[in-house]
Tab-separated table of C-alpha atoms in Angstrom:
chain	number	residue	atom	x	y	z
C	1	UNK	CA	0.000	0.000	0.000
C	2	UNK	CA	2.771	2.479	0.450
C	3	UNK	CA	4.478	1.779	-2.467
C	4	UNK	CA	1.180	2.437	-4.688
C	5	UNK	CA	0.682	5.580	-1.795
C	6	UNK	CA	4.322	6.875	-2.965
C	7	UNK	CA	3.692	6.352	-6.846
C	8	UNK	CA	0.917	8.434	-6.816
C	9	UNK	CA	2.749	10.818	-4.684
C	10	UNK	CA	5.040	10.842	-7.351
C	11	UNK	CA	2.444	11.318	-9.973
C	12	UNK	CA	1.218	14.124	-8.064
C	13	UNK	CA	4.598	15.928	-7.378
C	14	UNK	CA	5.028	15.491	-11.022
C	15	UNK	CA	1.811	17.399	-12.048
C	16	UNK	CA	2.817	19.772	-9.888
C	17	UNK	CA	5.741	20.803	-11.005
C	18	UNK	CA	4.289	20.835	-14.726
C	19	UNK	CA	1.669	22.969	-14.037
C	20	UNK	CA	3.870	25.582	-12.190
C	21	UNK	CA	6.202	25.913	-14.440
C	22	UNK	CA	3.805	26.134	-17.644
C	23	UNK	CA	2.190	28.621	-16.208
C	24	UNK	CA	4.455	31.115	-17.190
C	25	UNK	CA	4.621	29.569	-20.737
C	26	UNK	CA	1.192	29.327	-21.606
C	27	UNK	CA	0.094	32.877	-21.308
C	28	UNK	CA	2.968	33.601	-24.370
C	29	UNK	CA	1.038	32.583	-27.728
C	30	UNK	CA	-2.335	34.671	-25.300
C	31	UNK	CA	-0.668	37.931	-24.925
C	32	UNK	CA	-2.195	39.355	-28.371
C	33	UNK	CA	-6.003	38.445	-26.599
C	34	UNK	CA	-5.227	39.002	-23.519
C	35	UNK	CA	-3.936	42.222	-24.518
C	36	UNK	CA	-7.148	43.295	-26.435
C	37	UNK	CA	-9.865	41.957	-23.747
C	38	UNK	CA	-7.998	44.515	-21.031
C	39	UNK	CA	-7.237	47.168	-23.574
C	40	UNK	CA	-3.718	46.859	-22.900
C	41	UNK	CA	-0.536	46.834	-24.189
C	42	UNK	CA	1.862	43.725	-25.157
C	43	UNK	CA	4.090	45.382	-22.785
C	44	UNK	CA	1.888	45.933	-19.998
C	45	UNK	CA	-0.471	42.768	-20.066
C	46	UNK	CA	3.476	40.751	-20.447
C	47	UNK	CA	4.075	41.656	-16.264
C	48	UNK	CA	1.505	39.039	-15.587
C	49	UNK	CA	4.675	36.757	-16.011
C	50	UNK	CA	6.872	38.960	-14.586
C	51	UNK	CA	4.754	39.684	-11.158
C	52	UNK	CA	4.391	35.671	-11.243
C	53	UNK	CA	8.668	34.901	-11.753
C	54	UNK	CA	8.897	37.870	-9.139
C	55	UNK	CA	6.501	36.325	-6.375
C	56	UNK	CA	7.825	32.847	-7.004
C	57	UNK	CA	11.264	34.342	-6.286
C	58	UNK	CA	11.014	36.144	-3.735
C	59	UNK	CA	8.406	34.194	-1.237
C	60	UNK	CA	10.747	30.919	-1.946
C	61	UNK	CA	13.347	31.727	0.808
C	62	UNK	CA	10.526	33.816	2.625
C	63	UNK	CA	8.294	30.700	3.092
C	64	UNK	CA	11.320	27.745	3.120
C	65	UNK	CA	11.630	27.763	6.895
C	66	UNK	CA	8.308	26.672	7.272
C	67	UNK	CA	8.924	23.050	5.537
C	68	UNK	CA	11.838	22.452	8.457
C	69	UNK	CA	9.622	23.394	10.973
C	70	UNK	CA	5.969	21.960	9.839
C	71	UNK	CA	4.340	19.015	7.876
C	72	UNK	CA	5.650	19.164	4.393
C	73	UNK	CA	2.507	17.207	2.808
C	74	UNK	CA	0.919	19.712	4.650
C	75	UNK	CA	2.590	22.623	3.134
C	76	UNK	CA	2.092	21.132	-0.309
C	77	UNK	CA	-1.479	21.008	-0.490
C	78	UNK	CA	-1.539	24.692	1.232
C	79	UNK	CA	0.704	25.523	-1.625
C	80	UNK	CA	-1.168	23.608	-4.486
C	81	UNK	CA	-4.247	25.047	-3.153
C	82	UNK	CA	-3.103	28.603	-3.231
C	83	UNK	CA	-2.165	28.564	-6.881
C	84	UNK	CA	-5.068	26.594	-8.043
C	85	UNK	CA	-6.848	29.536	-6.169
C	86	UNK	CA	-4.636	32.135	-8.431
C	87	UNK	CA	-5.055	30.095	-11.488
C	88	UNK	CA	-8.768	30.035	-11.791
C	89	UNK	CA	-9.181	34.023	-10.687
C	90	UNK	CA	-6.956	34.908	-13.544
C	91	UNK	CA	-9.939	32.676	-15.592
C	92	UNK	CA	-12.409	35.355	-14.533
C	93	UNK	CA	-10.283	38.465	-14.548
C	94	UNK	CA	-12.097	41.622	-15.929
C	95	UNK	CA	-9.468	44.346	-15.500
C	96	UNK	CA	-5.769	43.985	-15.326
C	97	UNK	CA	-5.150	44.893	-12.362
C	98	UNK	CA	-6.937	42.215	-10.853
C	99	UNK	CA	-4.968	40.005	-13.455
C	100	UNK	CA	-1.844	41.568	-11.912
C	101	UNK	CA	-3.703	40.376	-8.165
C	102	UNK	CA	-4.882	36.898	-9.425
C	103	UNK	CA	-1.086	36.146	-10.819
C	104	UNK	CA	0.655	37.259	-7.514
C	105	UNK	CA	-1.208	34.890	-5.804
C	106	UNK	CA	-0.438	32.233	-7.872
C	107	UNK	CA	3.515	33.149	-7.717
C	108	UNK	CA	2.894	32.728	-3.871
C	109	UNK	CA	1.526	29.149	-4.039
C	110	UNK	CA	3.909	28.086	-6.368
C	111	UNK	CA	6.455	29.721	-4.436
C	112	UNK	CA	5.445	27.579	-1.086
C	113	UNK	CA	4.990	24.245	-3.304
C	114	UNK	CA	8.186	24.130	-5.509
C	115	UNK	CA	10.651	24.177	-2.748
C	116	UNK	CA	8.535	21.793	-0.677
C	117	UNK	CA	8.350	19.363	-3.442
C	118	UNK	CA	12.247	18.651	-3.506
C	119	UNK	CA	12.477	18.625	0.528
C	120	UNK	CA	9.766	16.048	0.204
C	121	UNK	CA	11.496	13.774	-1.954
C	122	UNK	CA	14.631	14.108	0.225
C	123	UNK	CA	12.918	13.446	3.214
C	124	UNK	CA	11.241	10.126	1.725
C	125	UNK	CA	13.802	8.896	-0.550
C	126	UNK	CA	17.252	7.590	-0.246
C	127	UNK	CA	19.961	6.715	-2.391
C	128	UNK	CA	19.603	5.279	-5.624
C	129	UNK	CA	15.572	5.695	-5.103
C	130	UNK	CA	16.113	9.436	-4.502
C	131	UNK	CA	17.937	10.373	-7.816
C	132	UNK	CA	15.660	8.295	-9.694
C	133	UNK	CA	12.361	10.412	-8.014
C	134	UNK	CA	14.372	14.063	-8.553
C	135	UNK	CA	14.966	12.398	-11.942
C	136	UNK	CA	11.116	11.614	-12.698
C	137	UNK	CA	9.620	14.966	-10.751
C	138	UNK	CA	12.231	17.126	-12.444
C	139	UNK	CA	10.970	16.397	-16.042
C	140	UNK	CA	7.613	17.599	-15.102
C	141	UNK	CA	9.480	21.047	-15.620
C	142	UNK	CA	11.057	20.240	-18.433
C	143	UNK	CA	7.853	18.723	-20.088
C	144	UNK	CA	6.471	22.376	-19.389
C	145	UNK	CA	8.967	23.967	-21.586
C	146	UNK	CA	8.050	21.945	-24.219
C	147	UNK	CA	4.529	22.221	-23.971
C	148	UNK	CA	3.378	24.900	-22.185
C	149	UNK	CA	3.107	27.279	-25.622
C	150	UNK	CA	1.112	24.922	-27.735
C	151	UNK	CA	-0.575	24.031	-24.517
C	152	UNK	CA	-1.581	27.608	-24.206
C	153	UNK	CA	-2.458	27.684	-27.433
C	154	UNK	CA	-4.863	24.366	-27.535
C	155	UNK	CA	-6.430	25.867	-24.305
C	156	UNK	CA	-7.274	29.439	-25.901
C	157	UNK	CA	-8.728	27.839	-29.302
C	158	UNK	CA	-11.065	26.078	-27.236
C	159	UNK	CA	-12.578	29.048	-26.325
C	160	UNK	CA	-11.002	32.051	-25.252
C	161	UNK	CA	-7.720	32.832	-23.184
C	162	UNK	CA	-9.584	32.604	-19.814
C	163	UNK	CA	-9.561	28.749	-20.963
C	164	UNK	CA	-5.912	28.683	-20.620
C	165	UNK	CA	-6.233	29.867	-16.803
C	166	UNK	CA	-9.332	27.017	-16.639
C	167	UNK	CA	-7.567	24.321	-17.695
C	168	UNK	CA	-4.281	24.928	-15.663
C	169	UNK	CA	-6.924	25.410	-12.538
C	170	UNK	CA	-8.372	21.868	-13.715
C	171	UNK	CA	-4.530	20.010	-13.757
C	172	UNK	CA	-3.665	21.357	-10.828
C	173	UNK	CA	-6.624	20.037	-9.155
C	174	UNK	CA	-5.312	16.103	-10.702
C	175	UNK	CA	-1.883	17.017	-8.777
C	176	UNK	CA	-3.943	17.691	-5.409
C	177	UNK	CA	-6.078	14.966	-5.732
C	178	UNK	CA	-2.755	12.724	-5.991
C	179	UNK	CA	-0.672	14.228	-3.552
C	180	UNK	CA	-3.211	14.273	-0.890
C	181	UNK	CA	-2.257	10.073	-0.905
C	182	UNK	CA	1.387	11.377	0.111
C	183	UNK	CA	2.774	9.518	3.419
C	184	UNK	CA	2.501	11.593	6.514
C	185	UNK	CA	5.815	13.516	6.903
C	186	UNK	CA	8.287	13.197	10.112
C	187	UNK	CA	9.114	16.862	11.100
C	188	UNK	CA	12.846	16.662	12.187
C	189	UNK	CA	12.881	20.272	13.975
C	190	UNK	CA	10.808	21.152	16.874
C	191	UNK	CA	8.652	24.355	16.510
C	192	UNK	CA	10.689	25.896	18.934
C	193	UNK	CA	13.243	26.666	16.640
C	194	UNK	CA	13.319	30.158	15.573
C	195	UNK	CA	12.501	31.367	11.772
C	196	UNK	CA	15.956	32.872	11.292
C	197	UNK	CA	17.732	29.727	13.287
C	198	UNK	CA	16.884	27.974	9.748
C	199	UNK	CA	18.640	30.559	7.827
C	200	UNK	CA	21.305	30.097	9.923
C	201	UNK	CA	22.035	26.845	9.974
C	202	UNK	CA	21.846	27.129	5.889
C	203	UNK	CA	24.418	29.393	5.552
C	204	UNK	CA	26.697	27.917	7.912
C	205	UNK	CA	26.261	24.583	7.147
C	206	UNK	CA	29.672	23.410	5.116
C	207	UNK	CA	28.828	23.119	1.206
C	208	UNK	CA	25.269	24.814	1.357
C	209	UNK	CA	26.328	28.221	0.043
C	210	UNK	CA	28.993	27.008	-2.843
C	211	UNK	CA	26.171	24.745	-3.774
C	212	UNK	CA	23.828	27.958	-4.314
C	213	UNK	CA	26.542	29.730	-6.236
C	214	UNK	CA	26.744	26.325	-8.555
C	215	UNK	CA	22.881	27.165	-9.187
C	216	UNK	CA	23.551	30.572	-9.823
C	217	UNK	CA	26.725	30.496	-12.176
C	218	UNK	CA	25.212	27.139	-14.167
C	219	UNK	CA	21.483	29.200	-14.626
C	220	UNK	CA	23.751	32.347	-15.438
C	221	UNK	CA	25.591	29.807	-18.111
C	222	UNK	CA	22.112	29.018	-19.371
C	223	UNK	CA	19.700	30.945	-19.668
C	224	UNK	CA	22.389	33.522	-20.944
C	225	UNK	CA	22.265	31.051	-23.976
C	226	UNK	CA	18.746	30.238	-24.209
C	227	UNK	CA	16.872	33.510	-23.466
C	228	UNK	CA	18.993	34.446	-27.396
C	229	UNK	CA	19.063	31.748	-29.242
C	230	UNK	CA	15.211	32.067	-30.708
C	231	UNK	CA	16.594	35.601	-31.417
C	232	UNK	CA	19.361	34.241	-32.980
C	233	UNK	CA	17.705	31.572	-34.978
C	234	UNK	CA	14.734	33.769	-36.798
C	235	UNK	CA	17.510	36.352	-37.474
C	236	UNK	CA	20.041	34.334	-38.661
C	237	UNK	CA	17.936	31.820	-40.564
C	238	UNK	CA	15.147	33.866	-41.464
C	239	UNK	CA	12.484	31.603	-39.033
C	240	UNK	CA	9.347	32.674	-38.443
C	241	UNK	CA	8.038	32.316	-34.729
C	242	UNK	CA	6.047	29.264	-35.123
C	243	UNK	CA	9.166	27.503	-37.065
C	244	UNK	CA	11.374	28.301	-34.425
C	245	UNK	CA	9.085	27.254	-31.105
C	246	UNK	CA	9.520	23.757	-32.975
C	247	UNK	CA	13.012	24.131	-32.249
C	248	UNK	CA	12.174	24.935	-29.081
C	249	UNK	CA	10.031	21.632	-28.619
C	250	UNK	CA	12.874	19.325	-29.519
C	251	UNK	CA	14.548	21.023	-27.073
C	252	UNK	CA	12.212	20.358	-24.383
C	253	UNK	CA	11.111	17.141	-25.285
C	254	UNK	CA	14.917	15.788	-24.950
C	255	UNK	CA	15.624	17.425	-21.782
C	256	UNK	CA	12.407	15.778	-20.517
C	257	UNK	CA	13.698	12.289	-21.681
C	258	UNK	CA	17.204	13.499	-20.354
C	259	UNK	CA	15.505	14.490	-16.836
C	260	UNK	CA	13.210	11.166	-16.507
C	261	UNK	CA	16.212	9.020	-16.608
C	262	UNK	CA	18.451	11.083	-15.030
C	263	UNK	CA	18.371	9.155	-12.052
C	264	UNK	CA	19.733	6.085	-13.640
C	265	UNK	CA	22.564	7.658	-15.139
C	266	UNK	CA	23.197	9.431	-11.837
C	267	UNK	CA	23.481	6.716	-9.662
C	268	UNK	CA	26.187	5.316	-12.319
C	269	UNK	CA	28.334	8.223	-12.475
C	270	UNK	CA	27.670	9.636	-9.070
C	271	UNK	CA	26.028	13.245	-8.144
C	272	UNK	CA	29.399	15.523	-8.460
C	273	UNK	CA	31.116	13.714	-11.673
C	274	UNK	CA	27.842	14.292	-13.124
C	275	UNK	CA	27.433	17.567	-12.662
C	276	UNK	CA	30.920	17.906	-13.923
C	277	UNK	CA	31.201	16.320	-17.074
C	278	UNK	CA	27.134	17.636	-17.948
C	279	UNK	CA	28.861	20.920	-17.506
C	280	UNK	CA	31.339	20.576	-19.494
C	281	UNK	CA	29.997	18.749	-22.406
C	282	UNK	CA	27.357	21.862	-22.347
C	283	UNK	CA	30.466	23.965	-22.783
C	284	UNK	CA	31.261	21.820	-25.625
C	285	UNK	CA	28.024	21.867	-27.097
C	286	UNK	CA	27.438	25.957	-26.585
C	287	UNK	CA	30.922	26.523	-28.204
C	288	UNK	CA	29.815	24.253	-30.975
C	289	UNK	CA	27.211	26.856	-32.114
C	290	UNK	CA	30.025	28.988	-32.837
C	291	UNK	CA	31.573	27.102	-34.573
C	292	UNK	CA	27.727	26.140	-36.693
C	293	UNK	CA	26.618	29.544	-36.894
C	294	UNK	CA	25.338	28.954	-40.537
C	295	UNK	CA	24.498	25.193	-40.098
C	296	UNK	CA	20.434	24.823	-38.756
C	297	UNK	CA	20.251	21.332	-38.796
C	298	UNK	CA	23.834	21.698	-36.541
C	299	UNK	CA	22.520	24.038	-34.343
C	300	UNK	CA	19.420	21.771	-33.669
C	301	UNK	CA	21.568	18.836	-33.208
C	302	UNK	CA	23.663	20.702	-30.648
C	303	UNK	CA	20.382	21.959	-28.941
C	304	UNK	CA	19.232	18.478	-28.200
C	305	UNK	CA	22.687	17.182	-26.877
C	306	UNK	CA	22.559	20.240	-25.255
C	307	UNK	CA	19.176	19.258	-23.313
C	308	UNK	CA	20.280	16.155	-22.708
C	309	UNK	CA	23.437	17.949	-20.442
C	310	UNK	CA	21.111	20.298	-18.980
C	311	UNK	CA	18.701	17.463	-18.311
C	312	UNK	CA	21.223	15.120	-16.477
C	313	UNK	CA	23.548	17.598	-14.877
C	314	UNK	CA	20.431	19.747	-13.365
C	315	UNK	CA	18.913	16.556	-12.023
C	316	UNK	CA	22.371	16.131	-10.098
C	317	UNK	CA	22.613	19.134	-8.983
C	318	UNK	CA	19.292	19.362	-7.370
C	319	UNK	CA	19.632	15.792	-6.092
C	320	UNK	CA	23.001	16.883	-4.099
C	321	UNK	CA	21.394	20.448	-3.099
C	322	UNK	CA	18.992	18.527	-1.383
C	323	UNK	CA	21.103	16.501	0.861
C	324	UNK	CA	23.541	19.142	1.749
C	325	UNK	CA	21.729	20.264	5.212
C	326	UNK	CA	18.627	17.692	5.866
C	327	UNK	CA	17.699	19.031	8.696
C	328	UNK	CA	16.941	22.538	6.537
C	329	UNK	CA	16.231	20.757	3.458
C	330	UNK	CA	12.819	23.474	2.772
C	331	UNK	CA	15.079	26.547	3.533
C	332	UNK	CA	17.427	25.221	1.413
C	333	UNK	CA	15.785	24.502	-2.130
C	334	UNK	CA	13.392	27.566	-1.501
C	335	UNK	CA	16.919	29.230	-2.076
C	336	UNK	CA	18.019	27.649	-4.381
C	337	UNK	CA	14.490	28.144	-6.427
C	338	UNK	CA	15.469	31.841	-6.292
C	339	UNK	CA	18.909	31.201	-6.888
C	340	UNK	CA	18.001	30.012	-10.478
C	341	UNK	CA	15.440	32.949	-11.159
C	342	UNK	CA	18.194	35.362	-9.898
C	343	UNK	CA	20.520	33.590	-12.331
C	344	UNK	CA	17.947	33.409	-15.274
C	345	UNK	CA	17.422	37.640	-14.527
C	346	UNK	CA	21.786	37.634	-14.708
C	347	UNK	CA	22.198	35.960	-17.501
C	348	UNK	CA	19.309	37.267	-19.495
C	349	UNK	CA	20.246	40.752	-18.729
C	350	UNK	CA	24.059	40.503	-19.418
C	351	UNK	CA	23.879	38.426	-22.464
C	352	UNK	CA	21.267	41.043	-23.689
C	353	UNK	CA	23.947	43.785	-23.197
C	354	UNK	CA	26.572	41.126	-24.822
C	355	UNK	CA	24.331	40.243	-27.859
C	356	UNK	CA	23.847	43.905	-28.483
C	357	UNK	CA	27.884	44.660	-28.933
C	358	UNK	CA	28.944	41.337	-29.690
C	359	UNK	CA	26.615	39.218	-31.287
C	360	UNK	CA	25.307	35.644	-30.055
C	361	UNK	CA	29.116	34.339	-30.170
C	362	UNK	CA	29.719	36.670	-27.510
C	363	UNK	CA	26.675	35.417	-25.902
C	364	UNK	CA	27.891	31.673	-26.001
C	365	UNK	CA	31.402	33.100	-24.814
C	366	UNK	CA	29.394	34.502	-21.738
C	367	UNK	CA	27.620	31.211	-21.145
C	368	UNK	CA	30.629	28.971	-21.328
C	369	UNK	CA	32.271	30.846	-18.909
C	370	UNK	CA	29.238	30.658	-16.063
C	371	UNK	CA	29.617	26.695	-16.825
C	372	UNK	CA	32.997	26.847	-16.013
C	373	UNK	CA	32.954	28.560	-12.968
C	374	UNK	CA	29.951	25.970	-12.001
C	375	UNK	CA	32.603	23.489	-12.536
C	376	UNK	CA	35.339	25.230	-10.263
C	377	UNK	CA	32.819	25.427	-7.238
C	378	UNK	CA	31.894	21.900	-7.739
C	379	UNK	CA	35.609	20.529	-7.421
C	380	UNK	CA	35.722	23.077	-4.248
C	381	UNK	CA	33.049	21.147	-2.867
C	382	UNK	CA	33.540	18.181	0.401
C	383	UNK	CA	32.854	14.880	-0.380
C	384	UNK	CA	29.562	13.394	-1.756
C	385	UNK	CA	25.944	13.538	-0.392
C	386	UNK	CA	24.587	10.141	-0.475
């Protein structure tokens, strides 16, 4: 019975973490109609992503002490139940303003689930089992990049872009239903222990901070590469928009195959060689588009071995994050969560500035060189979580 109790959990982690992340990818091919039902700009009706990403970053470390101090099946449902809340207000939204309300509060849930989700699977898996779960969970993200624009799109033609909103509202609901079979969590901190104590113990803890700044310097790395290359593509190539999101596609579709068995090819390799060699064959593969500038059926190829790197090497990462201070695990990852948005907002911004002067080589110069440092702090690094 708890083996069928923990699949489903699994199930339900993994809906989850789809439907949080697509969120911010389905409102993309909406924007024109959402746009024209508010009277809006492009521009304007656009921070309904932003506010989300902002939300999602900032109430991560905000809420993460609460995992090491209170039921983290608990927390997940709070959190699920939050954004589901957010999701199907945006569904009704008349003004934009309240779709600037409704999308804050579904940054907040999603900022108290995500983080919980990976302290969860460290605090019921071990070993082998946990890679393969991060593995499994983590391609539910990666799954949302590749479908949460023609997702979006399906969900709109149905109707109207309040659909969209509707139909994330209605997955979201699956995930609940599923996680509410999750085993009852042990809390290993009393209550007594002070808010800040958690922070604390985080940032003191040996490996916990070099570990964040391997989050930040590998998201610098790519998103620096990724937030350009559609740019780079339709300009280079002459693509138009829907030719190029097929690019995208493959690219999400292999990092989901990448993330699903990530696991397995984790517990071969180990959690820190993993994350080293993923690194640097994405250095290899990034520098290859260099060297392919004028090839598109190179480029594409090095996109996909590309998402397979990312795929395995983020699935290590995360699965050693989470072990670095188990007592803290929630504090932890809800870091780490906003470690990666601060890196994607780094990277985005410099290799904007980059592109501008130097083109998208200078771009994959920039992007190489956050890899590599994500390789430096991993060889600084103690030993190996189990």
């Amino acid at each position: 019975m708890l083996e069928k109790k923990k699949f489903l959990t699994i199930l339900g982690l993994f809906f989850g973490v789809f439907v949080t992340g697509a969120d911010s990818f389905i409102i993309s091919p909406i924007l024109p109609e959402i746009a024209r039902s508010f009277n809006a700009s492009i521009a304007l009706s656009a921070y309904g992503v932003t506010i989300y990403a902002i939300f999602f970053a900032v109430g991560s470390p905000l809420f993460g002490p609460l995992g090491d101090r209170y039921n983290k099946k608990t927390l997940l449902i709070i959190g699920i139940l939050i954004f589901f809340v957010g999701s199907l207000l945006c569904g009704f939204s008349h003004t934009l303003i309240e779709f600037y309300i409704y999308r804050t509060i579904a940054g907040i849930g999603a900022s108290l689930f995500v983080p919980n989700v990976w302290a969860f699977i460290g605090s019921n898996f071990n070993g082998k089992k946990l890679n393969q779960v991060m593995g499994i969970v983590m391609s539910g993200l990666s799954l949302s990049i590749a479908i949460g624009v023609p997702l979006g799109t399906l969900l709109a033609q149905l109707s109207n872009w309040h659909m969209a909103f509707w139909g994330s509202a209605v997955l979201t609901l699956v995930a609940l239903l599923f996680i509410l079979f999750a085993p009852k969590q042990n809390i290993i901190n009393s209550k007594s222990v002070s808010y800040l104590a958690s922070f604390k113990n985080v940032f003191l803890t040996k490996n916990a901070v070099p570990a964040l700044m391997i989050t930040l310097s590998w998201m610098i790395g790519f998103y620096g590469i990724y937030t350009f290359l559609g740019t780079y593509i339709q300009n280079n190539f002459k693509f138009n928009v829907a030719m190029t999101g097929y690019v995208f596609i493959a690219y999400g579709l292999s990092n989901f195959i990448a993330s699903f068995f990530g696991g397995k090819v984790m517990n071969i390799t180990g959690k820190k060689r993993s994350i080293n060699l993923n690194a640097i064959f994405s250095i290899v593969f990034i520098l290859g588009f260099i060297i392919s500038k004028n090839n598109i059926w190179g480029i594409i190829i090095l996109l996909i071995l590309l998402a397979f790197a990312q795929g395995f090497g983020v699935t290590s990462l995360n699965s050693y994050i989470v072990n670095v201070v188990p007592s803290n695990r929630s504090t932890l990852m809800s870091f780490n969560s906003s470690f990666l948005y601060l890196g994607l907002t780094i990277g985005s911004g410099i290799g904007g500035i980059i592109y501008d002067s130097f083109g998208f080589a200078g771009v994959c110069l920039m992007a190489s060189l956050g890899l590599f440092f994500a390789i430096i702090i991993t060889n600084l690094l103690k030993g190996e979580t189990q």
